[in-house]
Coordinates of C-alpha atoms in Angstrom, one line a residue:
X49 CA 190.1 130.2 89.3
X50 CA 188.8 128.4 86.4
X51 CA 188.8 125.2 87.9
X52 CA 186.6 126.5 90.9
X53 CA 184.3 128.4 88.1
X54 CA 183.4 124.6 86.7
X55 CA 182.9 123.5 89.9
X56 CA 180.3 125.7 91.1
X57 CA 178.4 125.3 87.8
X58 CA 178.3 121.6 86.6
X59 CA 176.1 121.3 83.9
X60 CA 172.5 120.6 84.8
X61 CA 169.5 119.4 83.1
X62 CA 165.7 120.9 82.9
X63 CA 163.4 119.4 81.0
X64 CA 160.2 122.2 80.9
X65 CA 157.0 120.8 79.4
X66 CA 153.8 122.5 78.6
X67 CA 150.1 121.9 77.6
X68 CA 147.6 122.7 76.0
X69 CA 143.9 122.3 74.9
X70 CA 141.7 122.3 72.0
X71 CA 138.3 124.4 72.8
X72 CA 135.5 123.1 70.0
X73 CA 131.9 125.1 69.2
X74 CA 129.1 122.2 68.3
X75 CA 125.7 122.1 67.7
X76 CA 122.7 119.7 68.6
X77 CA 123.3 117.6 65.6
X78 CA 127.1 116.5 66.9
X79 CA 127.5 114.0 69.0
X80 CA 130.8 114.8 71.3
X81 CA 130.4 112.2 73.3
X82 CA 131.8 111.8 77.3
X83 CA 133.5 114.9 78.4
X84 CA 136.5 115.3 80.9
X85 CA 135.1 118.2 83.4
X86 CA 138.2 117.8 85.0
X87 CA 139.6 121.3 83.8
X88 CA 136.7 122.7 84.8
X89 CA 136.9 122.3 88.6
X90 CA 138.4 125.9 89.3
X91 CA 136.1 127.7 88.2
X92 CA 134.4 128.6 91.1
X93 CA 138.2 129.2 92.5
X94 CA 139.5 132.9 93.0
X95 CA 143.1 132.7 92.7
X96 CA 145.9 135.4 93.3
X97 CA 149.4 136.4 92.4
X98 CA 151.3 138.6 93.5
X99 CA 153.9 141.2 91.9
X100 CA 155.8 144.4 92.9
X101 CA 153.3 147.1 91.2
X102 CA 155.9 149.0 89.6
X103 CA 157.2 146.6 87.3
X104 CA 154.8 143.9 87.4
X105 CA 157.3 141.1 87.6
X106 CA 157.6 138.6 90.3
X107 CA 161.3 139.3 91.2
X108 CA 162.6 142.8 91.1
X109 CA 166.1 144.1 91.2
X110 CA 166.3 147.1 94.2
X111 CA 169.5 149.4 93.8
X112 CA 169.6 150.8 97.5
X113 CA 171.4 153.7 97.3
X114 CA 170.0 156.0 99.9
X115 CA 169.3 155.5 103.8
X116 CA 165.6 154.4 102.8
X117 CA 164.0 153.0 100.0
X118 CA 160.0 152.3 99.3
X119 CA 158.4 150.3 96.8
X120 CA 154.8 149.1 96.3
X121 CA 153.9 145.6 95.8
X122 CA 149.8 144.3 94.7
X123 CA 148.1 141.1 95.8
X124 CA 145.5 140.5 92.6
X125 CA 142.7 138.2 92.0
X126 CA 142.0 136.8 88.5
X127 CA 138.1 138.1 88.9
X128 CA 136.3 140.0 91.5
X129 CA 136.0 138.3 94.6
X130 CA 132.3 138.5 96.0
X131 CA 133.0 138.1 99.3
X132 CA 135.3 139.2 101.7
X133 CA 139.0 137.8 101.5
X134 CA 141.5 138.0 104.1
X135 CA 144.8 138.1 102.7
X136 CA 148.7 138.3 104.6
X137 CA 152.1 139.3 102.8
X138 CA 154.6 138.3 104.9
X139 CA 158.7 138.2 104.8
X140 CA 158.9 134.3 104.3
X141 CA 162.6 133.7 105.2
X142 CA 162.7 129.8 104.4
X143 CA 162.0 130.9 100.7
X144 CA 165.3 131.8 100.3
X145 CA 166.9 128.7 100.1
X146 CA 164.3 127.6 97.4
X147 CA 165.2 130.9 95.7
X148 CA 168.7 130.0 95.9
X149 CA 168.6 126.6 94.9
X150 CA 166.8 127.3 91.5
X151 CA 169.4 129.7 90.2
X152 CA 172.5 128.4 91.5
X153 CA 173.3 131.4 94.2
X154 CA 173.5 132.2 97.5
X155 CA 172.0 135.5 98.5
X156 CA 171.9 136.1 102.4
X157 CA 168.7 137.2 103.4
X158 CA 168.2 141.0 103.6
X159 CA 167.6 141.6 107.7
X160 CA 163.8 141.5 108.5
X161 CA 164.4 144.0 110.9
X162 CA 165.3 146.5 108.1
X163 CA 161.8 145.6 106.4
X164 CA 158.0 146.4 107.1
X165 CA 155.3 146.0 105.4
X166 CA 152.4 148.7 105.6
X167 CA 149.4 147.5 107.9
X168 CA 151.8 144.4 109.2
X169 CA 151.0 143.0 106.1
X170 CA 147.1 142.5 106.1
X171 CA 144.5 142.8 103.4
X172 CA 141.1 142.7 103.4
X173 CA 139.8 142.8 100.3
X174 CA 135.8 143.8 99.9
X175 CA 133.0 141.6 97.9
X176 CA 133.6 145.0 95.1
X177 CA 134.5 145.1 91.7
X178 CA 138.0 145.7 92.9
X179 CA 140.6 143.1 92.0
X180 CA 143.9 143.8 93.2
X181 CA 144.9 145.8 96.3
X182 CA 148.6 147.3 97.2
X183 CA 150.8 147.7 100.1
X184 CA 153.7 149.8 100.6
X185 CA 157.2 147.9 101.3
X186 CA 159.8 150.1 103.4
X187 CA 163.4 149.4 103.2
X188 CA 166.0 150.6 105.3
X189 CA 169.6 151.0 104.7
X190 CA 171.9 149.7 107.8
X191 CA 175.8 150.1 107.8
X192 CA 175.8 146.6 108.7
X193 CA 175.4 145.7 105.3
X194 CA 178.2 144.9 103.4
X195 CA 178.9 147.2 100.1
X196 CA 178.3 145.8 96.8
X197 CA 176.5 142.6 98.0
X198 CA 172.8 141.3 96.8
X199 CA 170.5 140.6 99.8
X200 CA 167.0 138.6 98.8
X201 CA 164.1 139.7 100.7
X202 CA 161.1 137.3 99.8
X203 CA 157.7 138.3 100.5
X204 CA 154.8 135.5 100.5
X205 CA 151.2 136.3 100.0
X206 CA 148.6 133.7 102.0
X207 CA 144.6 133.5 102.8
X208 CA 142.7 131.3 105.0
X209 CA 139.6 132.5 103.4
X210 CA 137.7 129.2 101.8
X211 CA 137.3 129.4 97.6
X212 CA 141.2 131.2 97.5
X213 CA 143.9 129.4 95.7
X214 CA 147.1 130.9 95.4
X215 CA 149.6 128.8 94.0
X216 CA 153.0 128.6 95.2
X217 CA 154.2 129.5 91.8
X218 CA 152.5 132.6 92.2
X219 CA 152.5 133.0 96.1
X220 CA 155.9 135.1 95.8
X221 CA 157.6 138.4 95.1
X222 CA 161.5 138.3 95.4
X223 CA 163.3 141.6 95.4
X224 CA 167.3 141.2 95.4
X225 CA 168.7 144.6 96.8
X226 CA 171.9 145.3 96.0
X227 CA 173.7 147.7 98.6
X228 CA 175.2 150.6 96.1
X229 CA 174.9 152.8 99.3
X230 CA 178.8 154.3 98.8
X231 CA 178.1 154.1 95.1
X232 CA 176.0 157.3 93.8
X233 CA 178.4 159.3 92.0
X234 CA 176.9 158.3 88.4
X235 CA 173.5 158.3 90.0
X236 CA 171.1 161.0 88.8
X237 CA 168.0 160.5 89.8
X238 CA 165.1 157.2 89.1
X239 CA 163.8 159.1 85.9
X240 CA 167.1 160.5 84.4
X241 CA 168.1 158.8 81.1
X242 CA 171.5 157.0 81.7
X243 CA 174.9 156.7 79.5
X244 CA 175.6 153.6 78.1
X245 CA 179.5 153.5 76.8
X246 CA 181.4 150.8 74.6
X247 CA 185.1 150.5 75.3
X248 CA 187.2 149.5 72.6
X249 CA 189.6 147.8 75.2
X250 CA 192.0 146.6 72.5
X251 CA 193.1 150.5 72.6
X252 CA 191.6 152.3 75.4
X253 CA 191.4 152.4 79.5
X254 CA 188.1 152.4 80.7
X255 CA 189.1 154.2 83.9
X256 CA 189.0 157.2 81.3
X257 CA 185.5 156.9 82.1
X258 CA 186.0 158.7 85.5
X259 CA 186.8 162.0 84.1
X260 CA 183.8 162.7 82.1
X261 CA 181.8 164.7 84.8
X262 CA 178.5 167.0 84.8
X263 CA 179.2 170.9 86.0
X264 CA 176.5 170.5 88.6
X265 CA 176.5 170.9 92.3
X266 CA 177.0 167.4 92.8
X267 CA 179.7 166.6 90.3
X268 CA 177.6 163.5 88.8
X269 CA 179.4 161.2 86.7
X270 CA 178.1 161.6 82.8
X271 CA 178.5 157.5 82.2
X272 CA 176.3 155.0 83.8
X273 CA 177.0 151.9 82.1
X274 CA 180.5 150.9 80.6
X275 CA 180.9 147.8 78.2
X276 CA 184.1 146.0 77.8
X277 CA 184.1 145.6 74.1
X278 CA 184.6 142.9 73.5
X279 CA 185.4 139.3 74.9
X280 CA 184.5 136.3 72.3
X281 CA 181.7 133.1 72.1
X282 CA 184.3 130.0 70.8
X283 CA 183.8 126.5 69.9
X284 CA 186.8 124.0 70.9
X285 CA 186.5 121.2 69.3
X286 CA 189.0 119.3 71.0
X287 CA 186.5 119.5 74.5
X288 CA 183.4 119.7 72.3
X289 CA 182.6 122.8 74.6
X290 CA 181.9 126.7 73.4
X291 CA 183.7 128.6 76.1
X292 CA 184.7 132.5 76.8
X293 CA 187.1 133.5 74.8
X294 CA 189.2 137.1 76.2
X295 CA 192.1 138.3 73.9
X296 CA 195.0 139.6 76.1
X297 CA 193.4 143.1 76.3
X298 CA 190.6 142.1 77.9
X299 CA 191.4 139.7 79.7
X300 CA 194.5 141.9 81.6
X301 CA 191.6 144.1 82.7
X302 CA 189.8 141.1 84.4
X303 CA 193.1 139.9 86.0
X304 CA 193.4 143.8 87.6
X305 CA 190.3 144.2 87.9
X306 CA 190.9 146.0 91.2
X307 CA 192.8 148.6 89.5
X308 CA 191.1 149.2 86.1
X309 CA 187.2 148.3 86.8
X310 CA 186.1 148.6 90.6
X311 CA 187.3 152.4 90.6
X312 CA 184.3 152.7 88.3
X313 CA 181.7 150.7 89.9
X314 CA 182.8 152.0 93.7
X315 CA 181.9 155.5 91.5
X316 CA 178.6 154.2 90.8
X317 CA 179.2 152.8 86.9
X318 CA 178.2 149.3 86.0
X319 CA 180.7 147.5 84.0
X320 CA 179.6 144.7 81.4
X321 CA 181.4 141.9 79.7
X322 CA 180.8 142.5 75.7
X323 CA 180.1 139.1 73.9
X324 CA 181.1 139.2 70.3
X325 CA 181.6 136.4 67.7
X326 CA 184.5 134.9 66.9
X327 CA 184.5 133.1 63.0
X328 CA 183.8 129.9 63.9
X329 CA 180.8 127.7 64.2
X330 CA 179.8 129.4 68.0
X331 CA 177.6 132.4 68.0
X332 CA 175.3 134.3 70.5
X333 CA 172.3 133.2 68.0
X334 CA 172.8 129.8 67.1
X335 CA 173.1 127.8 70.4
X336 CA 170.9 124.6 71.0
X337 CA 169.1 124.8 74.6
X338 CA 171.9 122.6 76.5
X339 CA 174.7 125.1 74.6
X340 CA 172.7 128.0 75.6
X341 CA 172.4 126.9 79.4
X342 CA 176.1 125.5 79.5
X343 CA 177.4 128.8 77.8
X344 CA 174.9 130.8 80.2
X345 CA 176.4 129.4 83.9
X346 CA 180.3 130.3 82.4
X347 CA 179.2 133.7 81.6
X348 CA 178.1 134.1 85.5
X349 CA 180.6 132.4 86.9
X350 CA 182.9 135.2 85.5
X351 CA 180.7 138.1 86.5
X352 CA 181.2 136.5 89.7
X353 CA 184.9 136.0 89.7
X354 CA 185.8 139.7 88.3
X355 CA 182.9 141.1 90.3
X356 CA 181.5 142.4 86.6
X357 CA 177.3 143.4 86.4
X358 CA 176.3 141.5 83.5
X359 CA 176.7 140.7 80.1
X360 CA 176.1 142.7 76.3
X361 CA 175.2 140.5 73.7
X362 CA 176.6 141.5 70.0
X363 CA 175.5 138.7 67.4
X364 CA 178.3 139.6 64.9
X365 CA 181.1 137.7 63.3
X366 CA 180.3 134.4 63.4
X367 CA 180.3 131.4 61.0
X368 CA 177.4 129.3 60.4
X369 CA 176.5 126.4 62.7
X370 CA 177.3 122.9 62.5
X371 CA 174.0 121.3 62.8
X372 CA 175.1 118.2 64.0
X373 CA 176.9 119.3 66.8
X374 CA 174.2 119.3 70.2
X375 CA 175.2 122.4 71.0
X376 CA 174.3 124.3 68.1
X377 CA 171.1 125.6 66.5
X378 CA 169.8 127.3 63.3
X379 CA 170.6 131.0 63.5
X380 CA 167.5 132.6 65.2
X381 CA 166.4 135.5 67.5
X382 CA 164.7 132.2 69.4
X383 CA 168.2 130.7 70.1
X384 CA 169.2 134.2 71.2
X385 CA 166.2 134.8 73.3
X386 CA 167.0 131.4 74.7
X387 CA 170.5 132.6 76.0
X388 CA 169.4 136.0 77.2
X389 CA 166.7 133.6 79.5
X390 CA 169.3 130.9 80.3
X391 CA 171.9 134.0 81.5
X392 CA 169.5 135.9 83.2
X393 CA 168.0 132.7 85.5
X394 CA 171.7 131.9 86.2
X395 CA 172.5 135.7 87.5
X396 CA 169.2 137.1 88.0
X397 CA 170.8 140.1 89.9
X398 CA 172.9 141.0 87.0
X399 CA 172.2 142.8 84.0
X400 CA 171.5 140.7 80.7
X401 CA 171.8 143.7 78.0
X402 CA 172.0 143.2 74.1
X403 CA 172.5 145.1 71.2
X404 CA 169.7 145.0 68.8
X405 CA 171.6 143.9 65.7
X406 CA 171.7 140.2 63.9
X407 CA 169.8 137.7 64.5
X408 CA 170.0 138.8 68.6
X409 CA 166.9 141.0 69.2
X410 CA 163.2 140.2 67.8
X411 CA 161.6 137.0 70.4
X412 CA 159.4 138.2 73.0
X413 CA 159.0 134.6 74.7
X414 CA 160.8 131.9 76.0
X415 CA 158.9 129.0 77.8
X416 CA 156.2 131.1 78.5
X417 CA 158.2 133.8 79.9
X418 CA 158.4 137.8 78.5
X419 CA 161.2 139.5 77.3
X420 CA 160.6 142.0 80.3
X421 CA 161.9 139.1 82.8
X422 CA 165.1 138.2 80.9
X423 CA 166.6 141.8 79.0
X424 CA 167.3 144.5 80.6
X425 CA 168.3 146.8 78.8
X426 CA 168.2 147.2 74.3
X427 CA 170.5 149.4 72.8
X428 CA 170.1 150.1 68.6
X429 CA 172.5 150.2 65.9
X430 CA 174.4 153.9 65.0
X431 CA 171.7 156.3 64.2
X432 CA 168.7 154.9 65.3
X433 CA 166.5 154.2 68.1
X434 CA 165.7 150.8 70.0
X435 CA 162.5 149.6 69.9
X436 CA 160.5 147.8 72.8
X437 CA 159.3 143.8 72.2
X438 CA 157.0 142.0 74.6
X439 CA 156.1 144.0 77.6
X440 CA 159.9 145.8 77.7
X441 CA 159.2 149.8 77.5
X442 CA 160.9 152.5 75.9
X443 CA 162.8 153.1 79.3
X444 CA 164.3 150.0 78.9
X445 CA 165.4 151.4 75.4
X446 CA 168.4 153.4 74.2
X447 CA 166.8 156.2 72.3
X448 CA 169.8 157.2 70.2
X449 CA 173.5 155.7 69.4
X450 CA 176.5 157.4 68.0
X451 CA 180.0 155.8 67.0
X452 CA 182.3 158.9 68.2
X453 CA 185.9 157.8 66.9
X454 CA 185.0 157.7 63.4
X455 CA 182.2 160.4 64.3
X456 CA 179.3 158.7 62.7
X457 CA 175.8 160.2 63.4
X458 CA 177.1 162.6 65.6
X459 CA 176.4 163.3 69.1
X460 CA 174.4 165.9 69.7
X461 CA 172.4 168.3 71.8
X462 CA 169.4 167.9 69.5
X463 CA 169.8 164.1 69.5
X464 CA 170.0 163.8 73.4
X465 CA 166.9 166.4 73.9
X466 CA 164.8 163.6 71.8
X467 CA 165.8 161.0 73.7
X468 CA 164.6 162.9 76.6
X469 CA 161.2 163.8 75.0
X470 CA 160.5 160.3 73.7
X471 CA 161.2 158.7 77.3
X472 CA 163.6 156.4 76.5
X473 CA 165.9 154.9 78.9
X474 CA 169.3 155.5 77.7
X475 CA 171.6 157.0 75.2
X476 CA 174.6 154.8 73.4
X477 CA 178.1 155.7 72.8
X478 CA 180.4 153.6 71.2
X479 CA 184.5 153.9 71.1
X480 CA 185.5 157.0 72.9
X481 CA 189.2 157.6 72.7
X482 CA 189.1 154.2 70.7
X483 CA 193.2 154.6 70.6
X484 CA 195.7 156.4 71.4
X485 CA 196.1 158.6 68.7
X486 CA 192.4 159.5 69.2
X487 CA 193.7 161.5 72.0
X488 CA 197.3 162.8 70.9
X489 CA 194.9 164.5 68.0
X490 CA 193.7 167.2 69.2
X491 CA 191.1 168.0 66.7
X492 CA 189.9 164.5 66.8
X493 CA 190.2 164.6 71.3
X494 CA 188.1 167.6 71.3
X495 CA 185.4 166.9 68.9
X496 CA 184.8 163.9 71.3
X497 CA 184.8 165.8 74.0
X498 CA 182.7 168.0 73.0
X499 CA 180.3 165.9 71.7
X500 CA 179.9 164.7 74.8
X501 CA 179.2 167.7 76.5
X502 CA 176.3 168.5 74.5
X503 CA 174.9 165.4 74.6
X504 CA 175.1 166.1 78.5
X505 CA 173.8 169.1 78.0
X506 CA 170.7 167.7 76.2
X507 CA 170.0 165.0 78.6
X508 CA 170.7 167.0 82.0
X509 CA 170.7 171.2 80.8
X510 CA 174.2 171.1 81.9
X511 CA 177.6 170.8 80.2
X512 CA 180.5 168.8 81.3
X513 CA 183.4 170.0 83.3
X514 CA 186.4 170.6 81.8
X515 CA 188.3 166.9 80.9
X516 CA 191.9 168.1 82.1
X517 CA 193.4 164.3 82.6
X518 CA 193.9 161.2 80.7
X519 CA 194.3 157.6 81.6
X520 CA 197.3 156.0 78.8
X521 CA 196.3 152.0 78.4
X522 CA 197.5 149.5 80.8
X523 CA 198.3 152.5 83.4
X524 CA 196.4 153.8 86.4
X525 CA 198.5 156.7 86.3
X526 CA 196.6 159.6 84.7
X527 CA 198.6 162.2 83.0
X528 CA 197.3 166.0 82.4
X529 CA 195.6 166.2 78.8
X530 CA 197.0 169.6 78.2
X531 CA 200.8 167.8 78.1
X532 CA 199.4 165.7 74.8
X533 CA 199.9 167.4 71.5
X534 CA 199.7 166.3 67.8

């Protein structure tokens, strides 16, 4: 496995470059001499973009969970046009393979049949004060599709009208669905505020997840997202590479990750690879560029190969970086905005999720690009709430963390209801049943428990079922609660 890992991502170079110009104010008495007017030839130019109007990004991640899905997407002009303008957005299948070839993946192309764009596509756009125009985008599901894969659909703007420029950089909106049709027992609904659990896996079975479950009609599942806590960022100095490091613990759950990690995502939870330090030189916050991108294409080769949905980044526990090694930088949220942007263009339908501690949270650009495009999702240290950089919102915020094995800021009812009320995104937990021993104490089992439950209760106005069975570590056997006793 590892060999065909390296194969499929041999190191690759991009060199980005950038420019810039100098504007200067003078009066009649300077003399500025000839001018290059060069830069000045678009300005009679009207030139449009195009983005899905809900998130304003250029590619968009689509969980397709029901038999239909719609979405709106906006053609825009940089100023109002002053004529008429004819404009087509169209399902450009040849754009795929471009697509493809820039991250390193190979998305099949979502069936065109199971697409349509409102009004075939056309736009006219009047000579108003108006400068950007939407259409809606119908999706349909199809049992044809396979479960659990990511389609691309590409959707192209393009005008015929003279004076319109729309560059090809800007001429696309790519939307990878993923089919979680068979996967909606966690869902509960676009707006609801979603769980976000760390695993101590050293100790615990995450398929203990699947017993935590609302007392509604559906029987919802109360966690949403489930981080393996924690593989490791290494240096080895014998290869000169940093590299992936999983202890046995986490790295048995990969090897069986039929039996320990799809039951939960076939249930509708996302499982993530936790990234932690390690004491040595490597850290999530101190990687050169070429380190970052070299470290970046391991990390999805393995969500590929164990069939994970991202990555949590924890900038803890590591040394300080040799500086004259190429792969390392000074410790900065730069270098760690630099992997989150590196991991995310190598697995842009996976989630790149970090926890704002360290030096890993606090840049809002890399190479021109926002935050926005490149985290996903921000979770805070116990006690406190994450807050939103660049053009990420508070839904893409956790509103609230408790630690609930050592019961530090307690979860609560009161806690969930603000998280709720200040429309944040998500709500962290961190080590349930973090041994054991958690669960064969009873007082300790059900103050967990019950924590949960009004945390549920605060987030959804319900309480959770009764947790009657427990998964022991290493076992997919579960084994009735009530049979454990101090």
């Amino acid at each position: 496995m590892t060999n065909n890992i390296f194969k499929k991502y041999l190191p690759a170079a991009c060199i980005l470059g950038c420019l810039g110009f100098m504007a200067v104010s003078c009066t009649e008495a300077i003399e500025i001499g000839e001018v290059d007017e060069s830069q000045y030839a678009n300005v009679g130019v009207l030139n449009g973009y195009l983005r899905d109007a809900g998130t304003g990004k250029s590619e968009n991640v689509i969980e397709l969970r029901a038999d239909d899905y719609r979405t709106d997407i906006v053609f825009g002009l940089t100023k109002t046009p002053g004529k008429g303008v004819d404009v087509t957005l169209s399902y450009d299948a040849d754009y795929a393979q471009t697509y493809n070839a820039l991250h390193q993946t190979d998305y099949p192309l979502y069936p065109q049949e199971l697409v349509e764009i409102e009004d075939n596509g056309r736009l006219v756009l009047a000579p108003d004060e108006k400068t950007s125009y939407e259409l809606g985008i119908d999706i349909s599901y199809s049992d044809r599709l396979e479960d659990d894969r990511t389609y691309i659909l590409p959707v192209k703007a393009s005008s015929e009208t003279e004076g319109v420029n729309i560059a090809e950089s800007a001429s696309h909106s790519v939307y990878l669905i993923k089919n979680y049709h068979s996967q909606s027992s966690a869902f509960k609904g676009d707006d609801a505020v979603k769980t976000f659990l760390f695993f101590e896996v050293n100790d615990t079975n995450p398929l203990n997840a699947l017993e935590f479950v609302l007392d509604n009609e559906e029987g919802s599942l109360f966690f949403d997202y489930v981080v393996l806590f924690a593989a490791n960022i290494n240096y080895n100095a014998e290869t000169g590479r940093v590299y992936v490091y999983c202890n046995p613990n986490v790295q048995f759950l990969l090897d069986h990750s039929e039996e320990y990690l799809q039951p939960l995502r076939k249930r509708g939870i996302k499982v993530l690879l936790g990234l932690l330090g390690n004491h040595d030189a490597a850290g999530l916050a101190q990687l050169s560029e070429a380190g970052a991108k070299d470290f970046a294409r391991e990390l999805a080769a393995i969500c590929e190969a164990y069939n994970l949905d991202g990555v949590n980044f924890d900038d803890e526990y590591s040394d300080s970086p040799d500086l004259n090694n190429p792969l390392f930088a000074p410790k900065s949220t730069a270098a760690a905005a630099r992997l989150c942007y590196e991991t995310k263009k190598v697995m842009p339908d996976k989630d790149v999720t970090v926890f704002a501690y360290g030096y890993m949270y606090g840049t809002n650009v890399v190479d021109g690009v926002d935050a926005s495009e490149w985290i996903d999702i921000v979770v805070p240290n116990y006690g406190s709430s994450a807050r939103p950089i660049g053009n990420l919102t508070v839904k893409q915020c956790a509103g609230f963390a408790a630690e609930l094995n050592l019961m530090q800021y307690q979860a609560s009812e009161s806690s969930a209801q603000r998280v709720v009320s200040g429309g944040y995104g998500y709500y962290m937990l961190f080590a349930l049943y973090a041994s054991d021993a958690a669960t064969t104490n009873v007082t300790k089992r059900v103050s967990q428990v019950t924590s949960c439950s009004n945390v549920c209760r605060g987030l959804y106005g319900v309480p959770l079922k009764e947790v009657s069975y427990y998964y022991p570590k290493n076992s997919t056997e579960k084994v009735d609660i009530n049979w454990i006793s101090e």
